[in-house]
Coordinates of C-alpha atoms and ligand atoms in Angstrom, one line a residue:
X1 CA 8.5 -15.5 153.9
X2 CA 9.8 -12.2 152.5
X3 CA 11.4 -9.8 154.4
X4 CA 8.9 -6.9 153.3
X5 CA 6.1 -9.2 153.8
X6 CA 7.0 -10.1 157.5
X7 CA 7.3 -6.7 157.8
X8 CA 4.0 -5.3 156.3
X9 CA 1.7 -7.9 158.4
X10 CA 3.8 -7.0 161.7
X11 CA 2.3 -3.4 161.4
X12 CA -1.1 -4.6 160.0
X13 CA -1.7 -5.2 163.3
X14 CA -1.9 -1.8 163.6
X15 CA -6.3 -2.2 162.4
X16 CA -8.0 -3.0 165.6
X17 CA -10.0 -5.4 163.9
X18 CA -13.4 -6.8 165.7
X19 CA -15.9 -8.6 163.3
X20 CA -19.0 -9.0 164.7
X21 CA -20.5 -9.7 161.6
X22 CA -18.5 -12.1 160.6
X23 CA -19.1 -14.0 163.5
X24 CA -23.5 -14.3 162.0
X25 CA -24.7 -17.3 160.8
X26 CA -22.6 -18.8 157.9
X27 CA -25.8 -17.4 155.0
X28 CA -25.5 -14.1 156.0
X29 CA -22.0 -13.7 153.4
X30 CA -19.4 -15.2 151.7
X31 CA -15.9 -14.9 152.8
X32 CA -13.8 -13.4 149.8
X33 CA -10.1 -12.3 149.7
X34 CA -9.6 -9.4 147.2
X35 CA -8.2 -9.4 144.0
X36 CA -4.7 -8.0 143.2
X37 CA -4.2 -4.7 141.7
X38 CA -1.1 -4.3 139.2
X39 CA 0.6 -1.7 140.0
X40 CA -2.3 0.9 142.5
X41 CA -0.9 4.3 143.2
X42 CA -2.8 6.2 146.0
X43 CA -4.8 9.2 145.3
X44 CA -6.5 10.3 148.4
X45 CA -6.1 9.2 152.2
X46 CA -8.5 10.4 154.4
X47 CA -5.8 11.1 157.3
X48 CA -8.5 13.0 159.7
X49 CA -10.9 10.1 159.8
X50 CA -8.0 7.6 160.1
X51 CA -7.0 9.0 162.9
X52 CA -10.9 9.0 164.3
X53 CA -10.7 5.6 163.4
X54 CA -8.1 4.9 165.9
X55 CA -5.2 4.1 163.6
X56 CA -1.8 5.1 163.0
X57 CA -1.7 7.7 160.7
X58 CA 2.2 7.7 159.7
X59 CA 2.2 3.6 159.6
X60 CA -1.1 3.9 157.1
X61 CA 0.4 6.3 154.7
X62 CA 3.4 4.3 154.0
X63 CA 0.8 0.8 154.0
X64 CA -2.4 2.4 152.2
X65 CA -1.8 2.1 148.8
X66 CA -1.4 -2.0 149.6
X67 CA -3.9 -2.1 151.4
X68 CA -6.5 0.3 149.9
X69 CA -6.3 -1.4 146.5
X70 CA -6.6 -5.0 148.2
X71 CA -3.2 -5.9 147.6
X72 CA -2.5 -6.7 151.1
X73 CA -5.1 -8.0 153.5
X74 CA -4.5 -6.2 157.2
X75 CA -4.2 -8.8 159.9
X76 CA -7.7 -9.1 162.0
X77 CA -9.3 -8.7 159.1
X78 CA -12.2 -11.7 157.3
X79 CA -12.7 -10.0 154.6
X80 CA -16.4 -11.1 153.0
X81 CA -19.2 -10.1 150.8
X82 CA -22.5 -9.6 151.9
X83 CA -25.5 -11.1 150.9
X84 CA -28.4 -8.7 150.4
X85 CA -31.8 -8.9 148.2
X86 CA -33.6 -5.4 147.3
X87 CA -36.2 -3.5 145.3
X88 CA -35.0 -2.3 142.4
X89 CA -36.9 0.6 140.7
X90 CA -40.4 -1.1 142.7
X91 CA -39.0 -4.9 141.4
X92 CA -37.8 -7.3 144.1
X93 CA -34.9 -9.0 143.2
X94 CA -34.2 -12.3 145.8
X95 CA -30.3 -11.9 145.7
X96 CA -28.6 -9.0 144.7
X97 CA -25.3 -8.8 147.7
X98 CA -21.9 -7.5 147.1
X99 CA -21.1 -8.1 143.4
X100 CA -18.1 -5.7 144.0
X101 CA -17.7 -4.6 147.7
X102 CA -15.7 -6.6 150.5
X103 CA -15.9 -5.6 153.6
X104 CA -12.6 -6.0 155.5
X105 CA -14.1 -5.9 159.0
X106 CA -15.0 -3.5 161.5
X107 CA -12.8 -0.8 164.3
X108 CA -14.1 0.7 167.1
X109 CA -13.4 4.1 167.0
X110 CA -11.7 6.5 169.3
X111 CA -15.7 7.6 170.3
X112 CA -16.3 4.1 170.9
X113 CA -18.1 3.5 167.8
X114 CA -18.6 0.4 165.8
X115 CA -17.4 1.3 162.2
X116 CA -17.4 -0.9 158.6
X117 CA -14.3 -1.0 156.3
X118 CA -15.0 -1.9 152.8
X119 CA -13.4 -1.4 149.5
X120 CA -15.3 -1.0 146.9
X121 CA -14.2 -2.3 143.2
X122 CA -11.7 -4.5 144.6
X123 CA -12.7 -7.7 142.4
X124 CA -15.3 -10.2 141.7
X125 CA -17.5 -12.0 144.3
X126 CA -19.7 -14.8 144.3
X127 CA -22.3 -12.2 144.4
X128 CA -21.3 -10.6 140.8
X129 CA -23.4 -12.0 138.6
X130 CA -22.6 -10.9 135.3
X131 CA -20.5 -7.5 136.6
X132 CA -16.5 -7.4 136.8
X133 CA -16.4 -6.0 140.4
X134 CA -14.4 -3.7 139.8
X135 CA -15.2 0.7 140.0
X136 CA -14.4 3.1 137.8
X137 CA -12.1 6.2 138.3
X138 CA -14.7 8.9 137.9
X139 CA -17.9 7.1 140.3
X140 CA -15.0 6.9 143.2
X141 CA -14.4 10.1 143.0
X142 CA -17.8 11.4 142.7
X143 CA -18.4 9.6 146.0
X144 CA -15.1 10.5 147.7
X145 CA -16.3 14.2 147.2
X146 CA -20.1 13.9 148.0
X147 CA -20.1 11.5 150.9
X148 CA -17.2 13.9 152.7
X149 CA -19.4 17.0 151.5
X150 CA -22.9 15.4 153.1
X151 CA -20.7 14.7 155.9
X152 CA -19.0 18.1 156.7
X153 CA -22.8 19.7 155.9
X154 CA -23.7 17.5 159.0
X155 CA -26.1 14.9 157.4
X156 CA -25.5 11.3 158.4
X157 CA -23.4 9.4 156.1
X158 CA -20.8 6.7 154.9
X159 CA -17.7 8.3 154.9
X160 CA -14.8 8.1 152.2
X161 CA -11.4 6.7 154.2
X162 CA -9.2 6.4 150.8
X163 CA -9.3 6.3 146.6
X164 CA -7.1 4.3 144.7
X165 CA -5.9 4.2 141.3
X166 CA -5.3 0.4 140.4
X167 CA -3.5 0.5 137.0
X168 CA -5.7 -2.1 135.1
X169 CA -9.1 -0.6 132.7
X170 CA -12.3 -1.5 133.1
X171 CA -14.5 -2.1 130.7
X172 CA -17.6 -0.1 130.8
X173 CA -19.1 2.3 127.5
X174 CA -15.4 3.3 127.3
X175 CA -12.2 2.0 129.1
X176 CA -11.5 3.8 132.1
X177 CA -8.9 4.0 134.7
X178 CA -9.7 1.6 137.5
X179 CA -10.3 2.7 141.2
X180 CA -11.1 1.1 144.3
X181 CA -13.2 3.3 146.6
X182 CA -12.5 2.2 150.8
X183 CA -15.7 2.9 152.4
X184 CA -16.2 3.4 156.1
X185 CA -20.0 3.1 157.3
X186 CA -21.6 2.4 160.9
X187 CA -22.8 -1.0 159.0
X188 CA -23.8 -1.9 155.6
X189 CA -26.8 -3.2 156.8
X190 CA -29.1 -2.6 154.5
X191 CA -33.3 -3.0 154.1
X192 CA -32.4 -5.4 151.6
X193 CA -30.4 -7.5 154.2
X194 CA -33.8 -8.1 155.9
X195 CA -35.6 -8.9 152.6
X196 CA -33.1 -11.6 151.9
X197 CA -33.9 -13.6 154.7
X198 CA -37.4 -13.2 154.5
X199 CA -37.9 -13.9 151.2
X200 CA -36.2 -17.7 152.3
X201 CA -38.8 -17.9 155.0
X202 CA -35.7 -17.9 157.1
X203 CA -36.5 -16.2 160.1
X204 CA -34.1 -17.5 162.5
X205 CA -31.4 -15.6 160.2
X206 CA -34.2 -12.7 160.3
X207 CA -34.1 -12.9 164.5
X208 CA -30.0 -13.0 164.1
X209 CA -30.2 -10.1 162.0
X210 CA -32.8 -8.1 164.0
X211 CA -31.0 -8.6 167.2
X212 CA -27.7 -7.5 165.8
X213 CA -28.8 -4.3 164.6
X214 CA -30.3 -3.7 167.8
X215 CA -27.1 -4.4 169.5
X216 CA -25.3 -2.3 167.0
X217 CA -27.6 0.0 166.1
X218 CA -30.1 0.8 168.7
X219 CA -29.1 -0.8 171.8
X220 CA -32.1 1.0 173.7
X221 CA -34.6 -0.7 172.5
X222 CA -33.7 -4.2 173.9
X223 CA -35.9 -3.3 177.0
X224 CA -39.5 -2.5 175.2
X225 CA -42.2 -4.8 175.2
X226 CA -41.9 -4.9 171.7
X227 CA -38.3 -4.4 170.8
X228 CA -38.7 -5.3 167.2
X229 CA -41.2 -2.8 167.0
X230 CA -39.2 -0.8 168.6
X231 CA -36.6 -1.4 166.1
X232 CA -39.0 -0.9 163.2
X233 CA -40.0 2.6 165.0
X234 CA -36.6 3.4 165.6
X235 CA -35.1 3.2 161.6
X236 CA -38.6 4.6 160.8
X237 CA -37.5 7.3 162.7
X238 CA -33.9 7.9 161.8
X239 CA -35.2 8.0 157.8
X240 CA -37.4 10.3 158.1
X241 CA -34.8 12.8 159.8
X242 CA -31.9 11.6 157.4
X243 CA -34.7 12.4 154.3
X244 CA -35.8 15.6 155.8
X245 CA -32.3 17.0 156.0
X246 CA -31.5 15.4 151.9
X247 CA -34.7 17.8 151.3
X248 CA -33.2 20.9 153.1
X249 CA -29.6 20.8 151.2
X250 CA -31.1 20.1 148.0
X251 CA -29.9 16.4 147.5
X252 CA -31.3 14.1 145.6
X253 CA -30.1 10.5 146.2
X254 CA -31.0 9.0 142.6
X255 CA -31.3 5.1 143.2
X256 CA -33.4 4.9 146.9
X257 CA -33.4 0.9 145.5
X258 CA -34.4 -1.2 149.4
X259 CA -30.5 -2.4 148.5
X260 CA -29.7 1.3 149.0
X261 CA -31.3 2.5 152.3
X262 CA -29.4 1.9 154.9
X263 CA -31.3 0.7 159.1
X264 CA -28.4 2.7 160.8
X265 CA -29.7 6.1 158.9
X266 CA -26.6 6.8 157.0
X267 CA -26.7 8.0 153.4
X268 CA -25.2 5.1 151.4
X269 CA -24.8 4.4 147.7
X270 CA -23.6 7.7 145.9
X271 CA -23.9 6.2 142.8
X272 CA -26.0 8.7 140.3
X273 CA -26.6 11.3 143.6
X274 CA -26.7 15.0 142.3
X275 CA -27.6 18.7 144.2
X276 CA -30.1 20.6 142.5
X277 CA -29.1 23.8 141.3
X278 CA -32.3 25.8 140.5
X279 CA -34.8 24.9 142.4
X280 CA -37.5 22.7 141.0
X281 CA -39.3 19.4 142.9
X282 CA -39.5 17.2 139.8
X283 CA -35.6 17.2 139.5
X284 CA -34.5 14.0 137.7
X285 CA -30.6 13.9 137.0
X286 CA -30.2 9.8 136.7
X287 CA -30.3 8.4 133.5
X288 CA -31.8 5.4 134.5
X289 CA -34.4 7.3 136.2
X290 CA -37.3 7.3 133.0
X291 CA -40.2 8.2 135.2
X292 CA -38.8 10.3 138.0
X293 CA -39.2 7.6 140.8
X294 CA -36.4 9.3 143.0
X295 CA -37.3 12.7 141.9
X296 CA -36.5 15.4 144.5
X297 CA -39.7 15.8 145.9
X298 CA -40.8 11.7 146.0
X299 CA -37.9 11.1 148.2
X300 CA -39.9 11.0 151.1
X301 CA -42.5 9.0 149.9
X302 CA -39.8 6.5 148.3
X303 CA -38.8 6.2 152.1
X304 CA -41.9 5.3 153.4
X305 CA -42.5 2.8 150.7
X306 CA -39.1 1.2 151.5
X307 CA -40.0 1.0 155.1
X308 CA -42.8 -0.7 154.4
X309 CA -40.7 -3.3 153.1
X310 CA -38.9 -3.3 156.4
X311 CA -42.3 -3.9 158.1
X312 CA -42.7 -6.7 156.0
X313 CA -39.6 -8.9 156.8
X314 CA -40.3 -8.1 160.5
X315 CA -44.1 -9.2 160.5
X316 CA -43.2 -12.6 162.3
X317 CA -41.2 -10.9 164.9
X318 CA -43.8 -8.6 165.2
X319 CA -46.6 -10.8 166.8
X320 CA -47.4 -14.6 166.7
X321 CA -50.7 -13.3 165.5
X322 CA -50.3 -11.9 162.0
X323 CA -53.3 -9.6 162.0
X324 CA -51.6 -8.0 164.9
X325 CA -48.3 -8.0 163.8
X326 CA -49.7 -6.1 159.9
X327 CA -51.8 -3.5 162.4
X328 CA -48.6 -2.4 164.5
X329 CA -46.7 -2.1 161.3
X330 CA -49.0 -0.5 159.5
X331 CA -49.5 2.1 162.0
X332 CA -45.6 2.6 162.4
X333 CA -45.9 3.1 158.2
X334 CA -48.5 5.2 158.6
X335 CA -46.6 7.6 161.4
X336 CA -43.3 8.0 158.6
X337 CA -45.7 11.3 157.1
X338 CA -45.7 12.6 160.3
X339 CA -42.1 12.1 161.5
X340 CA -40.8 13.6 158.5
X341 CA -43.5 16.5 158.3
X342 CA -41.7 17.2 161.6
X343 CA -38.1 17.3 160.7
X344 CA -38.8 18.7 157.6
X345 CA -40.8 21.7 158.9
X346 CA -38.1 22.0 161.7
X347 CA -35.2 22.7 159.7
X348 CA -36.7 24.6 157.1
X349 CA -38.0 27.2 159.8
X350 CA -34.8 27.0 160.8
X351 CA -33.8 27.9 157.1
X352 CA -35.9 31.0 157.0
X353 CA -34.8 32.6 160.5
X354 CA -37.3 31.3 162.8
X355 CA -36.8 30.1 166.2
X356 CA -40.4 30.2 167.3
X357 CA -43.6 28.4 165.8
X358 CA -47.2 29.7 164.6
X359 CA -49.4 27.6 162.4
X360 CA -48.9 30.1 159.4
X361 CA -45.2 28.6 158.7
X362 CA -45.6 25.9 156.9
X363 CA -47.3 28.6 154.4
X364 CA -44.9 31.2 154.4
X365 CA -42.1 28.0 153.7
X366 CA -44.3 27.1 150.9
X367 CA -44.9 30.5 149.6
X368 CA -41.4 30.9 149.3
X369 CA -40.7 27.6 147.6
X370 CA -43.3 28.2 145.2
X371 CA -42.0 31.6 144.7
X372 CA -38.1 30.0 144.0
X373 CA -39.8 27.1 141.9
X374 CA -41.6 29.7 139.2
X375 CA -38.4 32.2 139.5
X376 CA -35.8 29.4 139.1
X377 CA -34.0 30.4 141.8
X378 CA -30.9 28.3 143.0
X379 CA -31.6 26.4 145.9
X380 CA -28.7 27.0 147.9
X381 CA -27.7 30.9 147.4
X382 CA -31.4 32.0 147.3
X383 CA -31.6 30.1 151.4
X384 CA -27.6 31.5 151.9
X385 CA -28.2 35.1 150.8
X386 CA -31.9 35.1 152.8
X387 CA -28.8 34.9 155.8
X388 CA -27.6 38.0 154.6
X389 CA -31.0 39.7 154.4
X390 CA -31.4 38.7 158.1
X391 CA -28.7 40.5 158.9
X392 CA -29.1 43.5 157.0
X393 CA -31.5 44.9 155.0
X394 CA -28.8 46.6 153.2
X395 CA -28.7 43.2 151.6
X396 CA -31.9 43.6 150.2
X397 CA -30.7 44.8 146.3
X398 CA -28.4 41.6 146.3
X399 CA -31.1 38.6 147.5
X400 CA -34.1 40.1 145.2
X401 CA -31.1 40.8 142.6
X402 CA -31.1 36.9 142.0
X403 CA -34.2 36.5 141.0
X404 CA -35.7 37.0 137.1
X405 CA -38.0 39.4 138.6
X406 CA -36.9 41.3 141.4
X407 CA -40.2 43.1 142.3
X408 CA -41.9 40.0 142.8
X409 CA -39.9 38.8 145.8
X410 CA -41.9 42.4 147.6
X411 CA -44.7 40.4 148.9
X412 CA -42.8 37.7 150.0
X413 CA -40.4 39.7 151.6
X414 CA -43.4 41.4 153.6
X415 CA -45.1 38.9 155.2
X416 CA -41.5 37.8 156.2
X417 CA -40.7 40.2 157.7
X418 CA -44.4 40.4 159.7
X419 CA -43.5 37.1 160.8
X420 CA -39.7 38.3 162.0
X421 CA -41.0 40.9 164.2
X422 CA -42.8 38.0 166.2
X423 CA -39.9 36.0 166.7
X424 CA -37.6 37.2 169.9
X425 CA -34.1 37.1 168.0
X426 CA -31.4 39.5 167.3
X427 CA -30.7 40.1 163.6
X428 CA -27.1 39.0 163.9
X429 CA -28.4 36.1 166.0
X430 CA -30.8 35.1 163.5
X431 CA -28.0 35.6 160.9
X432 CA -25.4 33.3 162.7
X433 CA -28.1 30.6 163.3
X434 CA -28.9 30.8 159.6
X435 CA -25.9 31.0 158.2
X436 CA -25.5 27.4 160.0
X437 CA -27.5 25.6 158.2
X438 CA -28.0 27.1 155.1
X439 CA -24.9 26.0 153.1
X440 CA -22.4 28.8 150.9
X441 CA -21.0 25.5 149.6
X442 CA -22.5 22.3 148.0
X443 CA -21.3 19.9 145.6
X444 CA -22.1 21.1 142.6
X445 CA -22.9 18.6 140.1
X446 CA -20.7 20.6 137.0
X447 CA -18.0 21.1 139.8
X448 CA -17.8 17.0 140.2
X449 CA -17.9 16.4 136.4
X450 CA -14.8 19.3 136.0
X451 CA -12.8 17.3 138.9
X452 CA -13.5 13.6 137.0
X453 CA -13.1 14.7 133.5
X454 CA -9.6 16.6 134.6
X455 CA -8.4 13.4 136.7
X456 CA -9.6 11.0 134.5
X457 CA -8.4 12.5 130.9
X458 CA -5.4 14.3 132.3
X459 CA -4.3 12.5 136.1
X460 CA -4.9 16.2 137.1
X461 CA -6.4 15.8 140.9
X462 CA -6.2 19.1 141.4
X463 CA -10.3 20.1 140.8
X464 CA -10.7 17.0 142.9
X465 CA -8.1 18.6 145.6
X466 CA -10.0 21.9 145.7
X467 CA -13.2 20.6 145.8
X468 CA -12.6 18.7 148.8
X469 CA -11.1 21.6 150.6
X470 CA -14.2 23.9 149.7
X471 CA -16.4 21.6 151.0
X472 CA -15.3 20.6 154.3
X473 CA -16.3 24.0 155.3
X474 CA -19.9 24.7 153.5
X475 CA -21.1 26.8 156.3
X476 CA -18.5 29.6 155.8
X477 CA -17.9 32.1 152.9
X478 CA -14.5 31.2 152.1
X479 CA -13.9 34.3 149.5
X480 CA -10.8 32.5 148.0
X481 CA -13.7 29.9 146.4
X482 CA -16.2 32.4 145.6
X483 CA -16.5 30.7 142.0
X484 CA -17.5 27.6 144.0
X485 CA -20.5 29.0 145.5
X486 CA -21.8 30.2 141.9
X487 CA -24.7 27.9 139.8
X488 CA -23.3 26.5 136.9
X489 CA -23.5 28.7 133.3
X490 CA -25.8 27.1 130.9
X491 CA -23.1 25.9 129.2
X492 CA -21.5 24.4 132.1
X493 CA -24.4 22.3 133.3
X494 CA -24.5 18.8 133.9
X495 CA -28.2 17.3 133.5
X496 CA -27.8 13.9 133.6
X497 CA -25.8 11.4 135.8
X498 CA -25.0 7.4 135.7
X499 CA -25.0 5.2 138.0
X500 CA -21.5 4.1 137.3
X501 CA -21.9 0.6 137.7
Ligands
LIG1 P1 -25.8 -0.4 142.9 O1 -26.5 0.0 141.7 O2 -24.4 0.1 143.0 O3 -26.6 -0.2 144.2 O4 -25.6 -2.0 142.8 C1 -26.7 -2.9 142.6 C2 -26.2 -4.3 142.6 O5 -25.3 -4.6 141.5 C3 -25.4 -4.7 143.9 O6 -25.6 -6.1 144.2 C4 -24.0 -4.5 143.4 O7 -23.0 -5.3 144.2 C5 -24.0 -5.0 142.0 N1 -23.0 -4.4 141.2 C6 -22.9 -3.1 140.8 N2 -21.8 -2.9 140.0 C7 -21.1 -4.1 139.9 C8 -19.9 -4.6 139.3 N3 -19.2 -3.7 138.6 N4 -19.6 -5.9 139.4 C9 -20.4 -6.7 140.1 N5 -21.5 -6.3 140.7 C10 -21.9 -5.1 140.7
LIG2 MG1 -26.1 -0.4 146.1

């Protein structure tokens, strides 16, 4: 044994590695050892969430580029790729898994919590099918930046712990650089992990599975009559929220495949994701998207059909009796509209300076949004600048100055203000709660392309650098970045975006 090897495994220990997964029934994955990487060179370490993940921060800068790139496997770790069906664009597909994603194992935190390691694009599994497993420069980055911006804007998410370059091309349209991505996530459980099993008719791997994401995920509902409906309540629950707040910021997730919906809540999958700029509720940006499936505005009905494929898979933990078990899903289904109609109304009262409720809101929201929709108005400054209105109606000239026709915001503005004067808040109260919510800062989709096109063509990280700092603060002005906070020119903008597989 080398020297340097001894030495590198001696502080692997360093990953306080417990697998609980890997300790499920032998069909849940395959265990998989990554593939080398030539000659990786690290271009981003994650050092705060490293150190929320419990580990040495000064031992995993001078170890990550090994280990990030799958070089060097830490010790604790059973690395393996998980096995996973989905629906793809409304077609079930029986086995899809982890064509290019090994999970290394899983920490518990310094909050105590349960967390995934996984690299993505570290090499082929026997889940790949006809793909290389490998990632591309440009998608790694694209989810380095959006998953830490979701995160830092408060919405539940995987998080990015490290990017690295591995030195080798892959092969996709063009050659590009190669990347591996290290993702951490409460689990990569997905939907599509229940539809595997029960599309075998296996349901003793569907009980395993059920009772570890209750374990995991939702210990409290072990004591219910009905825990699995329970469980089924519970994700139904935590979508509708994670969808409600994707609506608020202006995301649109691109590829809400079963395979890509996570049962802890967390926003996973960042593959073709975009923010809208001007606001408009058919917004399409993936290529692959013909017929606007994932469309802004069908997100949350794309939720609720995915959770219906949940219900599914959990039918014969549901009730012996099958009629039973389809009525107390269906009514679970059935209760996603009103879930989200609550989330969604909350936080966009919220967005508008309202801390009290009257039946007329949801009209004056929709009023507005109609208003934005016909005036193009972008999203996030039209919601950021209504802050500075609240505050001041010296601010008036600047909010109705965005839109094409500033008169027309009058009436609008009016029955705001009506609505204001019943709701028991200072105006720099109401500001400062606003300006919470309502982002300066998103990741704008030209901003992203600008940060891939200058790493990937020129090694230059520095967009990438910048954008990252912007955006772990999108509730504050930051007047340093004020280009950041500006809608793309038409020449700038970026309609359409790839999955990047
Ligand atoms: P995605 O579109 O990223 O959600 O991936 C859908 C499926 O394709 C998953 O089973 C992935 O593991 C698989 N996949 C995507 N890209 C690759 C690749 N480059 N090599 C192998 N499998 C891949
Ligand atoms: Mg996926």
């Amino acid at each position: 044994m080398s020297q340097s090897f001894r030495d590198s495994a001696a502080l692997a220990a360093h990953f306080p590695f417990d697998n609980s997964y890997a300790r499920l029934p032998a069909q849940f994955f395959a265990r998989q050892t990554p593939s080398n990487a030539v000659s990786p060179q690290l271009v981003k370490l994650n050092e705060a969430l490293a150190d929320e993940l419990g580990l040495d921060v000064e031992w995993l800068k001078r170890e990550a580029v090994q280990i990030f790139s799958g070089n060097l496997v830490p010790e604790g770790a059973d690395p393996l790729a998980m096995a996973y069906a989905g629906h793809q664009f409304g077609t079930f597909v029986p086995q899809l898994g982890d064509g290019r994603a090994i999970l290394l194992g899983e920490v518990i935190d310094r909050n105590g919590r349960r967390r995934d390691i996984q690299l993505k694009g570290a090499g082929e599994t026997p889940f790949s099918r006809r793909g290389d497993g490998r990632a591309a420069l440009g998608p790694v980055l694209r989810e380095y930046i959006i998953s830490e911006a979701m995160h830092a804007l408060g919405v539940p998410t995987t998080r990015a712990l490290a990017a690295v370059t591995t030195g080798q091309p892959v092969y996709r349209e063009t050659t590009l650089p190669g990347a591996v991505f290290t993702r951490v996530a409460a689990s990569h459980i997905r939907v599509g992990t229940f539809q595997f099993f029960a599309a075998r008719g296996d349901t003793d791997g569907l009980k395993a599975l059920a009772d570890h994401v209750i374990s995991r995920h939702y210990p409290h509902v072990r004591d219910s009559v009905r825990p699995y409906l329970a469980l089924f309540e519970a994700v139904t629950e935590r979508q509708a929220a994670l969808i409600a707040r994707w609506l608020q910021i202006g995301f649109i997730h691109g590829v809400m495949n079963t395979d890509n919906m996570t049962v802890s809540g967390e926003t996973i999958d960042f593959g073709p994701c975009a923010f809208m700029d001007a606001y408009d509720p058919a917004t399409v940006f993936s290529s692959i998207d013909r017929r606007g499936r994932y469309a802004y505005a069908n997100q949350p009905a794309i939720g609720q059909w995915n959770l219906a494929r949940l219900g599914e898979t959990l039918l014969a933990l549901l009730d012996p009796d099958l009629d039973k078990a389809v009525e107390l899903a269906n009514e679970v289904i059935k209760g996603f509209g009103e879930r989200f109609q609550t989330h969604w109304l909350g936080g966009m009262r919220g967005k508008i300076g309202l801390a009290t409720q009257e039946d007329g809101d949801l009209d004056l929201i929709q009023a507005l949004l109609l208003f934005m929709q016909a005036q193009e108005a972008d999203f996030t400054l039209t919601f950021r600048k209504l802050c500075d209105l609240a505050e001041s109606s010296s601010n008036k000239a600047i909010f109705i100055g965005s839109f094409k026709s500033a008169e027309a915001a009058e009436p609008w503005l009016a029955r705001w203000h009506e609505r204001l004067a019943r709701d028991p808040q200072s105006a720099a109260k109401r500001a400062k709660a606003m300006r919470l919510i309502n982002p300066a800062f998103i990741p704008r989709n030209h901003r992203i392309e600008q940060a891939i096109v200058a790493a990937v063509d020129d090694s230059d990280f520095s967009l990438f650098e910048a954008l990252l700092t912007v955006l772990a603060k999108p509730y504050e002005d930051q007047p340093s970045f004020a280009p950041y906070a500006r809608p793309p020119e038409i020449s700038e903008r970026v309609l359409e975006t790839f999955c990047g597989t």
